[in-house]
Amino acid sequence: MKQVSILGATGSIGTSTLTVIRHNPTKYQVHSVVADRSVQKMLEICKEFQPKFVVMANGDAASELETHLFSLGLSIEVLAGEEAITEIVKAPEIDLVVAAIVGAKGFLSSLSAVKAGKTILLANKESLVMGGALFMQAVKDYGATLLPIDSEHNALFQSLPKDQQGKATLEGVSKLVLTASGGPFRNTSLVDMAKIKKEDALKHPRWDMGAKVTIDSSTLMNKGLEFIEAHFLFNMPPENIDVVIHPQSIIHSLVAYKDGSLLAQLGEPDMTIPIAHALGYPERVLSGKQPVDMTQMMDLTFAKPDLERFPCLRIAKECLVKGNAYLVAMNAMNEILVEAFLEDKIEYLDIPKKLEEFLSQLTISTLNSFEEIIAFDQFIRQDTIAKLKA
């Protein structure tokens, strides 16, 4: 049985991972689970899967969980703090690490798993947005394996040719095409977008995700992050990556070949499918889902993204060209701006407006080490918070 560590176990990706494990009880065992502060959700996970370790980023949550586990007679070791998260993934018995902590908080734990030479099921886009070429070089240097579980990148991985080691190559490939649902506002006018409230933005038409990712999907920043991730993950030049709006979310991405062929991966908009693919790779395991019934499938439509109404996608592409400091800054600024919007401190259209304004003030383009990346990320966060208060 493969031992699995799930970072972000109480979130949507973690929940879907546990669903897949539930369907394959003889293949996988939950070694460790990590969350921030969701005590009740974690308690239910512990009762069902009985991992060896639980790590809660929040110390009070860890203490509360430990008390509950003791009262139930469950001998599960509870650890607390960010350092414990980066340490747990190094455990030699772990075979697979599901990196699903949202945002920059997931960067250090993903990097720690890379340095431990693990097979990492990557859902944390920020690891590649922030780490970029340095992160991918570390994957090579430490002999780690990255398997993407974002539905779009997993679709690309499934549709790309493989070498003798089972790694994706670009042999014969001319273009990568990322699909995007377009979010809830794809047909909303700019005038009406100025009136959008968080309750509106949190209603995604196709996917069930956490608040931050849902807002990013509505602004198309999520697709911008995925564009950057695809560039680093598959070593594809930006000019050979396209984005198309596909509201039905049945085709999860496509690979265009030099001979004119288009290969795509189709499936229900459910994260258990890409997670099952990565957990079992190169074999196939149960996800709990059935293939799309082609006879019952709705019409599939495609359109170009409107970069005037959704400038975050354009901004992300521009930052990729400008250098890794811009990527780190863009990611940090966006996280702070989304948080401010969710707290009703700024308007919806302030997210791209202030993001572009703040990025225009950057004077550095290159960061040369992980230490510089982490320090710059913290500086940008503090600076962005200060600017919003000014």
mmCIF file with all atom_site columns, C-alpha atoms in Angstrom, residues 255-354:
data_model
loop_
_atom_site.group_PDB
_atom_site.id
_atom_site.type_symbol
_atom_site.label_atom_id
_atom_site.label_alt_id
_atom_site.label_comp_id
_atom_site.label_asym_id
_atom_site.label_entity_id
_atom_site.label_seq_id
_atom_site.pdbx_PDB_ins_code
_atom_site.Cartn_x
_atom_site.Cartn_y
_atom_site.Cartn_z
_atom_site.occupancy
_atom_site.B_iso_or_equiv
_atom_site.pdbx_formal_charge
_atom_site.auth_seq_id
_atom_site.auth_comp_id
_atom_site.auth_asym_id
_atom_site.auth_atom_id
_atom_site.pdbx_PDB_model_num
ATOM 1   C CA . VAL A 1 255 ? -2.613  19.609 -27.023 1.00 0.00 ? 255 VAL A CA 1
ATOM 2   C CA . ALA A 1 256 ? -2.126  20.752 -30.620 1.00 0.00 ? 256 ALA A CA 1
ATOM 3   C CA . TYR A 1 257 ? 0.364   18.697 -32.649 1.00 0.00 ? 257 TYR A CA 1
ATOM 4   C CA . LYS A 1 258 ? 2.452   19.747 -35.631 1.00 0.00 ? 258 LYS A CA 1
ATOM 5   C CA . ASP A 1 259 ? 0.505   17.417 -37.929 1.00 0.00 ? 259 ASP A CA 1
ATOM 6   C CA . GLY A 1 260 ? -2.757  19.257 -37.226 1.00 0.00 ? 260 GLY A CA 1
ATOM 7   C CA . SER A 1 261 ? -4.067  16.810 -34.609 1.00 0.00 ? 261 SER A CA 1
ATOM 8   C CA . LEU A 1 262 ? -5.757  18.011 -31.418 1.00 0.00 ? 262 LEU A CA 1
ATOM 9   C CA . LEU A 1 263 ? -5.730  15.647 -28.444 1.00 0.00 ? 263 LEU A CA 1
ATOM 10  C CA . ALA A 1 264 ? -7.958  16.461 -25.472 1.00 0.00 ? 264 ALA A CA 1
ATOM 11  C CA . GLN A 1 265 ? -9.013  14.958 -22.159 1.00 0.00 ? 265 GLN A CA 1
ATOM 12  C CA . LEU A 1 266 ? -12.754 14.972 -21.410 1.00 0.00 ? 266 LEU A CA 1
ATOM 13  C CA . GLY A 1 267 ? -14.479 14.336 -18.115 1.00 0.00 ? 267 GLY A CA 1
ATOM 14  C CA . GLU A 1 268 ? -17.017 15.607 -15.640 1.00 0.00 ? 268 GLU A CA 1
ATOM 15  C CA . PRO A 1 269 ? -15.931 18.808 -13.828 1.00 0.00 ? 269 PRO A CA 1
ATOM 16  C CA . ASP A 1 270 ? -14.909 16.860 -10.737 1.00 0.00 ? 270 ASP A CA 1
ATOM 17  C CA . MET A 1 271 ? -11.435 16.866 -9.177  1.00 0.00 ? 271 MET A CA 1
ATOM 18  C CA . THR A 1 272 ? -11.556 13.177 -8.233  1.00 0.00 ? 272 THR A CA 1
ATOM 19  C CA . ILE A 1 273 ? -10.796 12.306 -11.871 1.00 0.00 ? 273 ILE A CA 1
ATOM 20  C CA . PRO A 1 274 ? -7.406  14.067 -12.238 1.00 0.00 ? 274 PRO A CA 1
ATOM 21  C CA . ILE A 1 275 ? -6.491  13.102 -8.674  1.00 0.00 ? 275 ILE A CA 1
ATOM 22  C CA . ALA A 1 276 ? -7.217  9.427  -9.388  1.00 0.00 ? 276 ALA A CA 1
ATOM 23  C CA . HIS A 1 277 ? -5.098  9.644  -12.542 1.00 0.00 ? 277 HIS A CA 1
ATOM 24  C CA . ALA A 1 278 ? -2.117  11.060 -10.658 1.00 0.00 ? 278 ALA A CA 1
ATOM 25  C CA . LEU A 1 279 ? -2.477  8.760  -7.630  1.00 0.00 ? 279 LEU A CA 1
ATOM 26  C CA . GLY A 1 280 ? -2.447  5.686  -9.845  1.00 0.00 ? 280 GLY A CA 1
ATOM 27  C CA . TYR A 1 281 ? -0.058  6.819  -12.592 1.00 0.00 ? 281 TYR A CA 1
ATOM 28  C CA . PRO A 1 282 ? 0.997   5.041  -14.753 1.00 0.00 ? 282 PRO A CA 1
ATOM 29  C CA . GLU A 1 283 ? -1.917  2.715  -13.889 1.00 0.00 ? 283 GLU A CA 1
ATOM 30  C CA . ARG A 1 284 ? -5.595  3.700  -13.706 1.00 0.00 ? 284 ARG A CA 1
ATOM 31  C CA . VAL A 1 285 ? -7.559  3.496  -10.441 1.00 0.00 ? 285 VAL A CA 1
ATOM 32  C CA . LEU A 1 286 ? -11.160 4.137  -9.464  1.00 0.00 ? 286 LEU A CA 1
ATOM 33  C CA . SER A 1 287 ? -12.247 7.752  -9.020  1.00 0.00 ? 287 SER A CA 1
ATOM 34  C CA . GLY A 1 288 ? -15.874 7.009  -8.213  1.00 0.00 ? 288 GLY A CA 1
ATOM 35  C CA . LYS A 1 289 ? -16.982 8.807  -11.376 1.00 0.00 ? 289 LYS A CA 1
ATOM 36  C CA . GLN A 1 290 ? -18.209 7.472  -14.697 1.00 0.00 ? 290 GLN A CA 1
ATOM 37  C CA . PRO A 1 291 ? -17.124 8.819  -18.116 1.00 0.00 ? 291 PRO A CA 1
ATOM 38  C CA . VAL A 1 292 ? -19.228 11.549 -19.678 1.00 0.00 ? 292 VAL A CA 1
ATOM 39  C CA . ASP A 1 293 ? -22.303 10.161 -21.439 1.00 0.00 ? 293 ASP A CA 1
ATOM 40  C CA . MET A 1 294 ? -21.728 11.527 -24.935 1.00 0.00 ? 294 MET A CA 1
ATOM 41  C CA . THR A 1 295 ? -25.390 11.034 -25.880 1.00 0.00 ? 295 THR A CA 1
ATOM 42  C CA . GLN A 1 296 ? -26.520 13.259 -23.018 1.00 0.00 ? 296 GLN A CA 1
ATOM 43  C CA . MET A 1 297 ? -23.762 15.857 -23.328 1.00 0.00 ? 297 MET A CA 1
ATOM 44  C CA . MET A 1 298 ? -24.670 19.490 -23.838 1.00 0.00 ? 298 MET A CA 1
ATOM 45  C CA . ASP A 1 299 ? -23.307 21.513 -26.742 1.00 0.00 ? 299 ASP A CA 1
ATOM 46  C CA . LEU A 1 300 ? -19.636 22.354 -26.341 1.00 0.00 ? 300 LEU A CA 1
ATOM 47  C CA . THR A 1 301 ? -18.743 25.976 -27.068 1.00 0.00 ? 301 THR A CA 1
ATOM 48  C CA . PHE A 1 302 ? -15.475 27.908 -27.212 1.00 0.00 ? 302 PHE A CA 1
ATOM 49  C CA . ALA A 1 303 ? -14.523 31.587 -27.299 1.00 0.00 ? 303 ALA A CA 1
ATOM 50  C CA . LYS A 1 304 ? -11.508 33.835 -26.906 1.00 0.00 ? 304 LYS A CA 1
ATOM 51  C CA . PRO A 1 305 ? -11.098 35.426 -23.459 1.00 0.00 ? 305 PRO A CA 1
ATOM 52  C CA . ASP A 1 306 ? -11.995 39.128 -23.252 1.00 0.00 ? 306 ASP A CA 1
ATOM 53  C CA . LEU A 1 307 ? -8.830  40.702 -21.846 1.00 0.00 ? 307 LEU A CA 1
ATOM 54  C CA . GLU A 1 308 ? -10.483 44.100 -21.497 1.00 0.00 ? 308 GLU A CA 1
ATOM 55  C CA . ARG A 1 309 ? -13.055 42.807 -19.037 1.00 0.00 ? 309 ARG A CA 1
ATOM 56  C CA . PHE A 1 310 ? -10.638 40.293 -17.497 1.00 0.00 ? 310 PHE A CA 1
ATOM 57  C CA . PRO A 1 311 ? -7.240  42.036 -17.406 1.00 0.00 ? 311 PRO A CA 1
ATOM 58  C CA . CYS A 1 312 ? -5.806  39.691 -14.753 1.00 0.00 ? 312 CYS A CA 1
ATOM 59  C CA . LEU A 1 313 ? -5.072  37.100 -17.449 1.00 0.00 ? 313 LEU A CA 1
ATOM 60  C CA . ARG A 1 314 ? -3.180  39.697 -19.495 1.00 0.00 ? 314 ARG A CA 1
ATOM 61  C CA . ILE A 1 315 ? -1.296  40.891 -16.397 1.00 0.00 ? 315 ILE A CA 1
ATOM 62  C CA . ALA A 1 316 ? -0.201  37.345 -15.574 1.00 0.00 ? 316 ALA A CA 1
ATOM 63  C CA . LYS A 1 317 ? 1.121   36.795 -19.096 1.00 0.00 ? 317 LYS A CA 1
ATOM 64  C CA . GLU A 1 318 ? 3.031   40.072 -18.969 1.00 0.00 ? 318 GLU A CA 1
ATOM 65  C CA . CYS A 1 319 ? 4.581   39.243 -15.594 1.00 0.00 ? 319 CYS A CA 1
ATOM 66  C CA . LEU A 1 320 ? 5.829   35.905 -16.918 1.00 0.00 ? 320 LEU A CA 1
ATOM 67  C CA . VAL A 1 321 ? 7.837   37.783 -19.570 1.00 0.00 ? 321 VAL A CA 1
ATOM 68  C CA . LYS A 1 322 ? 9.112   40.467 -17.181 1.00 0.00 ? 322 LYS A CA 1
ATOM 69  C CA . GLY A 1 323 ? 10.867  38.145 -14.716 1.00 0.00 ? 323 GLY A CA 1
ATOM 70  C CA . ASN A 1 324 ? 10.323  36.050 -11.608 1.00 0.00 ? 324 ASN A CA 1
ATOM 71  C CA . ALA A 1 325 ? 10.191  39.037 -9.219  1.00 0.00 ? 325 ALA A CA 1
ATOM 72  C CA . TYR A 1 326 ? 7.082   40.199 -11.063 1.00 0.00 ? 326 TYR A CA 1
ATOM 73  C CA . LEU A 1 327 ? 5.533   36.747 -10.666 1.00 0.00 ? 327 LEU A CA 1
ATOM 74  C CA . VAL A 1 328 ? 6.215   36.672 -6.923  1.00 0.00 ? 328 VAL A CA 1
ATOM 75  C CA . ALA A 1 329 ? 4.893   40.214 -6.533  1.00 0.00 ? 329 ALA A CA 1
ATOM 76  C CA . MET A 1 330 ? 1.811   39.592 -8.659  1.00 0.00 ? 330 MET A CA 1
ATOM 77  C CA . ASN A 1 331 ? 0.918   36.484 -6.678  1.00 0.00 ? 331 ASN A CA 1
ATOM 78  C CA . ALA A 1 332 ? 1.405   38.162 -3.296  1.00 0.00 ? 332 ALA A CA 1
ATOM 79  C CA . MET A 1 333 ? -0.469  41.314 -4.308  1.00 0.00 ? 333 MET A CA 1
ATOM 80  C CA . ASN A 1 334 ? -3.352  39.315 -5.729  1.00 0.00 ? 334 ASN A CA 1
ATOM 81  C CA . GLU A 1 335 ? -3.714  37.264 -2.544  1.00 0.00 ? 335 GLU A CA 1
ATOM 82  C CA . ILE A 1 336 ? -3.864  40.431 -0.428  1.00 0.00 ? 336 ILE A CA 1
ATOM 83  C CA . LEU A 1 337 ? -6.296  42.123 -2.827  1.00 0.00 ? 337 LEU A CA 1
ATOM 84  C CA . VAL A 1 338 ? -8.624  39.112 -2.946  1.00 0.00 ? 338 VAL A CA 1
ATOM 85  C CA . GLU A 1 339 ? -8.591  38.951 0.845   1.00 0.00 ? 339 GLU A CA 1
ATOM 86  C CA . ALA A 1 340 ? -9.411  42.671 0.987   1.00 0.00 ? 340 ALA A CA 1
ATOM 87  C CA . PHE A 1 341 ? -12.333 42.154 -1.418  1.00 0.00 ? 341 PHE A CA 1
ATOM 88  C CA . LEU A 1 342 ? -13.670 39.250 0.653   1.00 0.00 ? 342 LEU A CA 1
ATOM 89  C CA . GLU A 1 343 ? -13.496 41.507 3.707   1.00 0.00 ? 343 GLU A CA 1
ATOM 90  C CA . ASP A 1 344 ? -15.432 44.259 1.854   1.00 0.00 ? 344 ASP A CA 1
ATOM 91  C CA . LYS A 1 345 ? -12.455 46.645 1.980   1.00 0.00 ? 345 LYS A CA 1
ATOM 92  C CA . ILE A 1 346 ? -12.170 47.148 -1.791  1.00 0.00 ? 346 ILE A CA 1
ATOM 93  C CA . GLU A 1 347 ? -14.486 46.808 -4.800  1.00 0.00 ? 347 GLU A CA 1
ATOM 94  C CA . TYR A 1 348 ? -14.380 43.882 -7.231  1.00 0.00 ? 348 TYR A CA 1
ATOM 95  C CA . LEU A 1 349 ? -12.775 45.842 -10.089 1.00 0.00 ? 349 LEU A CA 1
ATOM 96  C CA . ASP A 1 350 ? -10.164 47.190 -7.666  1.00 0.00 ? 350 ASP A CA 1
ATOM 97  C CA . ILE A 1 351 ? -8.506  43.768 -7.768  1.00 0.00 ? 351 ILE A CA 1
ATOM 98  C CA . PRO A 1 352 ? -7.080  44.117 -11.310 1.00 0.00 ? 352 PRO A CA 1
ATOM 99  C CA . LYS A 1 353 ? -6.887  47.923 -11.113 1.00 0.00 ? 353 LYS A CA 1
ATOM 100 C CA . LYS A 1 354 ? -4.743  48.052 -7.986  1.00 0.00 ? 354 LYS A CA 1
#
